[in-house]
GROMACS .gro file of C-alpha atoms in nm:
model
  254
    1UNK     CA    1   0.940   0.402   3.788
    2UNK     CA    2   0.630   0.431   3.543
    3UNK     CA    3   0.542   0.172   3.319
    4UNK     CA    4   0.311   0.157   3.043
    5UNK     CA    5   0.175  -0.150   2.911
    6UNK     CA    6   0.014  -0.144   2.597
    7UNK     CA    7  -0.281  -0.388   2.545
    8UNK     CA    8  -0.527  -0.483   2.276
    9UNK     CA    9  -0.852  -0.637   2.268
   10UNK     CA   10  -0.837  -0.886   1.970
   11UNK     CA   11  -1.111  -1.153   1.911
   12UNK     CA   12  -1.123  -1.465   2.137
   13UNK     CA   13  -0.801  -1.684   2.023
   14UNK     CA   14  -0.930  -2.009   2.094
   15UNK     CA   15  -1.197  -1.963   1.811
   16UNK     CA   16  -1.225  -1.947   1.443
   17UNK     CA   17  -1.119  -1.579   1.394
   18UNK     CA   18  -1.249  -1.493   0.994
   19UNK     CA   19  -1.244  -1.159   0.833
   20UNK     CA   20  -1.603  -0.941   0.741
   21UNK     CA   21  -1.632  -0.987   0.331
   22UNK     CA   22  -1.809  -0.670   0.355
   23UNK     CA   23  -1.512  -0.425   0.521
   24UNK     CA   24  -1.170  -0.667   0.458
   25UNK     CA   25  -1.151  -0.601   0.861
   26UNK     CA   26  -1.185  -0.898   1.113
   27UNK     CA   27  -1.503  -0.967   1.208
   28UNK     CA   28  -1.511  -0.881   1.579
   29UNK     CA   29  -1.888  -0.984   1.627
   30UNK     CA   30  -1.803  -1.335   1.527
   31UNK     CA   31  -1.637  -1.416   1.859
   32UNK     CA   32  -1.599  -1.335   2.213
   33UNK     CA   33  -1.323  -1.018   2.279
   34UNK     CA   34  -1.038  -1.100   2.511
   35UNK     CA   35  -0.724  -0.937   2.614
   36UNK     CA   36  -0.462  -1.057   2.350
   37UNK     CA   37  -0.238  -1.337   2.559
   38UNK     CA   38   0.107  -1.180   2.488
   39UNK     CA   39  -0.031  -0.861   2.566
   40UNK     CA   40  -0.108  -0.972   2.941
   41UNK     CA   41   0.210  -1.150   2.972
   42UNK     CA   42   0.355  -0.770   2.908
   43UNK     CA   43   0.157  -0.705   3.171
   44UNK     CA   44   0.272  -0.946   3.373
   45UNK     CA   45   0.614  -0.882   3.330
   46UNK     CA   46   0.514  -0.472   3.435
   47UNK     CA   47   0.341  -0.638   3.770
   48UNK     CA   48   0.598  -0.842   3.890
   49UNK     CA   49   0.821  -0.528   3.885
   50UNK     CA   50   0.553  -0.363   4.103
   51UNK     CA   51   0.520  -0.659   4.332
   52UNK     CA   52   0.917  -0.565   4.424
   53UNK     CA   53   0.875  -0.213   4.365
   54UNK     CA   54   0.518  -0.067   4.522
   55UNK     CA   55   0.643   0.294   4.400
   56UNK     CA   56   0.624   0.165   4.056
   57UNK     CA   57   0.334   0.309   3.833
   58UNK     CA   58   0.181   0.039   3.593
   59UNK     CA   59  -0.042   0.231   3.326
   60UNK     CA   60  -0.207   0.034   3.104
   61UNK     CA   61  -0.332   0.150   2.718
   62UNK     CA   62  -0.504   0.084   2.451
   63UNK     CA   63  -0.685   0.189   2.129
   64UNK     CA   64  -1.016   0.061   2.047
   65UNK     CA   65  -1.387   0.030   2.002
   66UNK     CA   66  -1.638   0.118   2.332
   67UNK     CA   67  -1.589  -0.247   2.455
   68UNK     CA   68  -1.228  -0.234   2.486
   69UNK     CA   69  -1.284  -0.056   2.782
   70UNK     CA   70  -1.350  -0.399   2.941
   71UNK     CA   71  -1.015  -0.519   2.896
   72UNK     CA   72  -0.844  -0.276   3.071
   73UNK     CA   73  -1.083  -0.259   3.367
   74UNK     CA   74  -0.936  -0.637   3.337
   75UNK     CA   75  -0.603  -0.511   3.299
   76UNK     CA   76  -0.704  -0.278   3.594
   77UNK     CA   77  -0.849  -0.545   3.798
   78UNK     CA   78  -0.493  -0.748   3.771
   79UNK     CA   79  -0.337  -0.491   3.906
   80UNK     CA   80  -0.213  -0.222   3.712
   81UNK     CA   81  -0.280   0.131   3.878
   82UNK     CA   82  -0.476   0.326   3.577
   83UNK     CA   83  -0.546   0.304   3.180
   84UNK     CA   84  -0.589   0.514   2.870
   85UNK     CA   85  -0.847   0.466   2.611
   86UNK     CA   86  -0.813   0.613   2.278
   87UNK     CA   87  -1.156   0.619   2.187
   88UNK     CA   88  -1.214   0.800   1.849
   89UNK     CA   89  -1.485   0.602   1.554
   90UNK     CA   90  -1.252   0.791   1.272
   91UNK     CA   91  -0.973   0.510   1.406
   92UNK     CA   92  -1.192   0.218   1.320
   93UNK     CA   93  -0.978   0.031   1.060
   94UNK     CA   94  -0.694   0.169   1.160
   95UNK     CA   95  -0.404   0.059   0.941
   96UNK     CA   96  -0.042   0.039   1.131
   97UNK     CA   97   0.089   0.371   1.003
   98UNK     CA   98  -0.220   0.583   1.198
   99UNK     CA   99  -0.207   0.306   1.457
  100UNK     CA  100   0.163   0.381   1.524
  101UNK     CA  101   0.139   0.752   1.502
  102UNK     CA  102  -0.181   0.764   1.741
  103UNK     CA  103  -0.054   0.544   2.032
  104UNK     CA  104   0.280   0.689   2.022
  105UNK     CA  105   0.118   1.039   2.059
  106UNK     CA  106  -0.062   0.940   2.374
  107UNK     CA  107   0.235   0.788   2.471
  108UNK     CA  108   0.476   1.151   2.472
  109UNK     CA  109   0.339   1.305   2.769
  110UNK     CA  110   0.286   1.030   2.944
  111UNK     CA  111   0.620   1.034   3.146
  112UNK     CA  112   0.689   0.691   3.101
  113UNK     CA  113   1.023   0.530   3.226
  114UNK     CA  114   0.965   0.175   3.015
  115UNK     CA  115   0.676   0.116   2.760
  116UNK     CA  116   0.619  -0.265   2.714
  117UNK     CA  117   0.430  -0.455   2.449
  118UNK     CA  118   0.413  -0.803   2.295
  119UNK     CA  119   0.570  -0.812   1.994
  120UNK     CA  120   0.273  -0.936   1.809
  121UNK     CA  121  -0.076  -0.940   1.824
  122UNK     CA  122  -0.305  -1.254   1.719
  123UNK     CA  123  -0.519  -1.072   1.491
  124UNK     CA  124  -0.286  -0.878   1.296
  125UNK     CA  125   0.082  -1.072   1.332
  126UNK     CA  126   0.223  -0.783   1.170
  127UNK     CA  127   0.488  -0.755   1.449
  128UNK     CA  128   0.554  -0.392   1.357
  129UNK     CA  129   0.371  -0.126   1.570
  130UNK     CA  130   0.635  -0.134   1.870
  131UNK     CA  131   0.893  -0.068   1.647
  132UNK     CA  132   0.686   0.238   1.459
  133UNK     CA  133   0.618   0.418   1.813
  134UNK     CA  134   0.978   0.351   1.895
  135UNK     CA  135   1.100   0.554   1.623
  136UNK     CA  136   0.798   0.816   1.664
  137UNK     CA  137   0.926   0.889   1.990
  138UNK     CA  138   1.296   0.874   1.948
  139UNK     CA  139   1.370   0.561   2.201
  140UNK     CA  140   1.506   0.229   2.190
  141UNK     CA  141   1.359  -0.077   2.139
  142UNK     CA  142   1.463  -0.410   2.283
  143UNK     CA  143   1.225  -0.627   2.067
  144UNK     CA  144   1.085  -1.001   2.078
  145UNK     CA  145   1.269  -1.072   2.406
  146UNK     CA  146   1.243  -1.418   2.564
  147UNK     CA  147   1.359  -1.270   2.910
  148UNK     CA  148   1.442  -0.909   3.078
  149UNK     CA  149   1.554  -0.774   3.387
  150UNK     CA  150   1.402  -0.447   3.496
  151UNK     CA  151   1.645  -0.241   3.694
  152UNK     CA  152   1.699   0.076   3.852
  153UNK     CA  153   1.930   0.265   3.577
  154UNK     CA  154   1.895   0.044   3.268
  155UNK     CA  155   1.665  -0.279   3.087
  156UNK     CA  156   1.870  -0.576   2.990
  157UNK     CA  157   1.769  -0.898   2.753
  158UNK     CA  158   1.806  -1.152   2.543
  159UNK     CA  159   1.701  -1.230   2.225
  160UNK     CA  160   1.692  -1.554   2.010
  161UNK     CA  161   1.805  -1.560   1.687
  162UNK     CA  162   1.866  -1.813   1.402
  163UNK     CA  163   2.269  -1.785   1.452
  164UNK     CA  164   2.222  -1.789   1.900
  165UNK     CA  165   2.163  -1.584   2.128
  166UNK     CA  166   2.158  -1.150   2.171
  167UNK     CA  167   2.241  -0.970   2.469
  168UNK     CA  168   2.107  -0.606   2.438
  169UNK     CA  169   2.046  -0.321   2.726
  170UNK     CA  170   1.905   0.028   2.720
  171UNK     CA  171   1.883   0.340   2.962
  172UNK     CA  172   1.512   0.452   3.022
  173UNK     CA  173   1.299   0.551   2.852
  174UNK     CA  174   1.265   0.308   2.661
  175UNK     CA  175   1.047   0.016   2.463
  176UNK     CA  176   1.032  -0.357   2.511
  177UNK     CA  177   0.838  -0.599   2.365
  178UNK     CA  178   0.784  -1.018   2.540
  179UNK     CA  179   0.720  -1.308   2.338
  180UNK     CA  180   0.547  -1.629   2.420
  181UNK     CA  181   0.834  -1.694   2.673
  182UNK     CA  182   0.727  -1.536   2.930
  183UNK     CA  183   0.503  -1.602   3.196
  184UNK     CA  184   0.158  -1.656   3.187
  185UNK     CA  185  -0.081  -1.348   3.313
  186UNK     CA  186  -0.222  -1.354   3.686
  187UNK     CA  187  -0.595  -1.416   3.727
  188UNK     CA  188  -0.737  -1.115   3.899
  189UNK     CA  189  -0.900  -1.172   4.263
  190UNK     CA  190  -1.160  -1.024   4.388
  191UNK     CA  191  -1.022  -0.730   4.561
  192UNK     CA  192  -0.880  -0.711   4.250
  193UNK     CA  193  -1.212  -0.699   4.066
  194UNK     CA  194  -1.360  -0.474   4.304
  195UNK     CA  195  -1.102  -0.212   4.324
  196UNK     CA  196  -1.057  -0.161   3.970
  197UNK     CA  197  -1.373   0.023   3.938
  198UNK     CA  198  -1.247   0.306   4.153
  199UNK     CA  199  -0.910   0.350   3.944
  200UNK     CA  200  -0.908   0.615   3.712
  201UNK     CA  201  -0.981   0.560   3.315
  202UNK     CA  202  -0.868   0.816   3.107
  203UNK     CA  203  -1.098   0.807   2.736
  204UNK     CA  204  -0.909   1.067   2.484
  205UNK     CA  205  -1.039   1.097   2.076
  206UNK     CA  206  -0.803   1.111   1.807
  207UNK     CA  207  -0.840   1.516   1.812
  208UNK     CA  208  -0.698   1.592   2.154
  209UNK     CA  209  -0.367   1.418   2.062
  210UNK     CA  210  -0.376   1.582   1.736
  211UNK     CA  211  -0.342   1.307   1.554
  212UNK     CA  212  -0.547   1.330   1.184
  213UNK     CA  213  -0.752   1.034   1.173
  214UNK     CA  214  -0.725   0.942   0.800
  215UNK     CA  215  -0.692   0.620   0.726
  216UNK     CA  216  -0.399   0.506   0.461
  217UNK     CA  217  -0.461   0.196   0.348
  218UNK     CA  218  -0.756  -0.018   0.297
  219UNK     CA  219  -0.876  -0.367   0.185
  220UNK     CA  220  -0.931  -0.445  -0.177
  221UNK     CA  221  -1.030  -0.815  -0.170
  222UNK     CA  222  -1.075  -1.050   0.062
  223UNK     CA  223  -1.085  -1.496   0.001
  224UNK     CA  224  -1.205  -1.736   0.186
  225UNK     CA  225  -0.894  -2.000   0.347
  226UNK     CA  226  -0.926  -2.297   0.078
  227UNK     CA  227  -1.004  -2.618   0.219
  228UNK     CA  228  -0.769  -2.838   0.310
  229UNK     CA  229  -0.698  -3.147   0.055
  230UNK     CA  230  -0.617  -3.533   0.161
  231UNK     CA  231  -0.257  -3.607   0.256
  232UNK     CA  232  -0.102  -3.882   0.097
  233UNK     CA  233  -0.104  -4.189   0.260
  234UNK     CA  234   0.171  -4.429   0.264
  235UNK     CA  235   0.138  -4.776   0.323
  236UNK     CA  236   0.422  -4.953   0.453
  237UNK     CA  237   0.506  -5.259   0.258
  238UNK     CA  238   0.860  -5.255   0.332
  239UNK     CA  239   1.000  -4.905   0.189
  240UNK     CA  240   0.804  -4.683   0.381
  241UNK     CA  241   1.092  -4.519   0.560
  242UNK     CA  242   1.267  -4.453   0.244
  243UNK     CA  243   0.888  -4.273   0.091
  244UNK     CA  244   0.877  -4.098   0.370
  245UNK     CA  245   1.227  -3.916   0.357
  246UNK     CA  246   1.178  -3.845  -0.036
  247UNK     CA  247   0.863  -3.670   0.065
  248UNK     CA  248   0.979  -3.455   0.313
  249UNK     CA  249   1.348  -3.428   0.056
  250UNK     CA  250   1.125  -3.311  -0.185
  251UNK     CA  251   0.949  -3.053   0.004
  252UNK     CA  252   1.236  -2.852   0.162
  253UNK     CA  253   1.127  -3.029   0.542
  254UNK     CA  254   1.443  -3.194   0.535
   0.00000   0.00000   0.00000
């Protein structure tokens, strides 16, 4: 089985992530880049079928700036067996349209049994792209899982939803996306580290997929988050309880 894993490198989550006034883009020098979290719990999820399976392929891509080669010798170094970078400065504010259509053509010839993704990313939250290169490439998508089993023939999951639970399967190829549910990424050891030099890094441009790099949307304004006002207090002299619920009543909380 081959599975690729599609990363991204998004800024650091556990800091202040703002957008550049001057491009409408985020600001990717403010803060350190990582791997985006549900991105290596896709991972993850593509490893531990590898730790069963050691003729399983784990491929690992993304598309990004000259740094985000860094995250998938990371990726790399946690085991996955090779990556593509799409590597192209015309794709620099990429909107999800060109996004979609650029990653999915990278994706065709690829020979992929399973692509895997998270179904969001921290930076954008659009919660779309998976969906976009599923339909791009004609497969199915089992989207915002909260578990999967990877088998021989066929991908089975379930997904939440506000009325219960889903139970949905697919025949490869196909395209799944994790959510927050499942398990945490590996740290990579040091074999780990040191091997991931030697595996092979593929760096393609937006021409040799024949993809036209236009961009097809852009930014017209951009605000600062307004600060956040005092709460109300409420002093309890007796009818607090009773405040309480007619605040929350009166804003839809309850």
């Amino acid at each position: 089985m081959k599975i690729v894993v599609l990363i991204k490198q998004v800024p650091d989550t556990a800091e202040e992530r703002r957008l550049s006034p001057d491009t409408g883009r985020v600001d990717r020098e403010a803060t350190d880049p990582v791997i985006d979290e549900i991105t290596e719990r896709a991972l993850e999820l593509a490893l531990t079928v590898k730790d069963r399976d050691k003729s399983t392929e784990v491929v690992v891509a993304t598309m990004g700036p000259a740094d985000a080669a860094k995250s998938i010798r990371k990726a790399l170094s946690m085991g996955a067996d090779s990556g593509i970078h799409i590597l192209d400065d015309s794709l620099a504010g990429a909107d999800m349209v060109l996004t979609a259509a650029t990653l999915a053509a990278a994706l065709r010839d690829t020979g992929a049994d399973l692509v895997i993704a998270g179904n969001e990313s921290t930076d954008g939250r659009a919660g779309m792209i998976p969906a976009m290169i599923a339909e791009h490439l004609g497969l199915p998508l089992l989207g915002s899982l909260v578990s999967a089993e990877i088998g021989g023939d066929a991908v089975a999951g379930v997904r939440l939803s506000e009325v219960g639970t889903q139970e949905v399967t697919a025949s490869y190829p196909a395209v799944l996306t994790v959510t927050e549910r499942f398990e945490e990424a590996r740290f990579p050891n040091f074999k780990g580290i040191m091997g991931a030099k030697r595996k092979p890094l593929a760096t393609i441009s937006a021409a040799d997929l024949g993809v036209s790099a236009q961009v097809r949307s852009t930014v017209l304004d951009v605000a600062q988050r307004p600060p956040r006002t005092a709460g109300r207090k409420i002093v309890d002299d007796g009818n607090a309880a009773a405040e309480l619920v007619d605040f929350l009543a009166a804003r839809r909380l309850i």
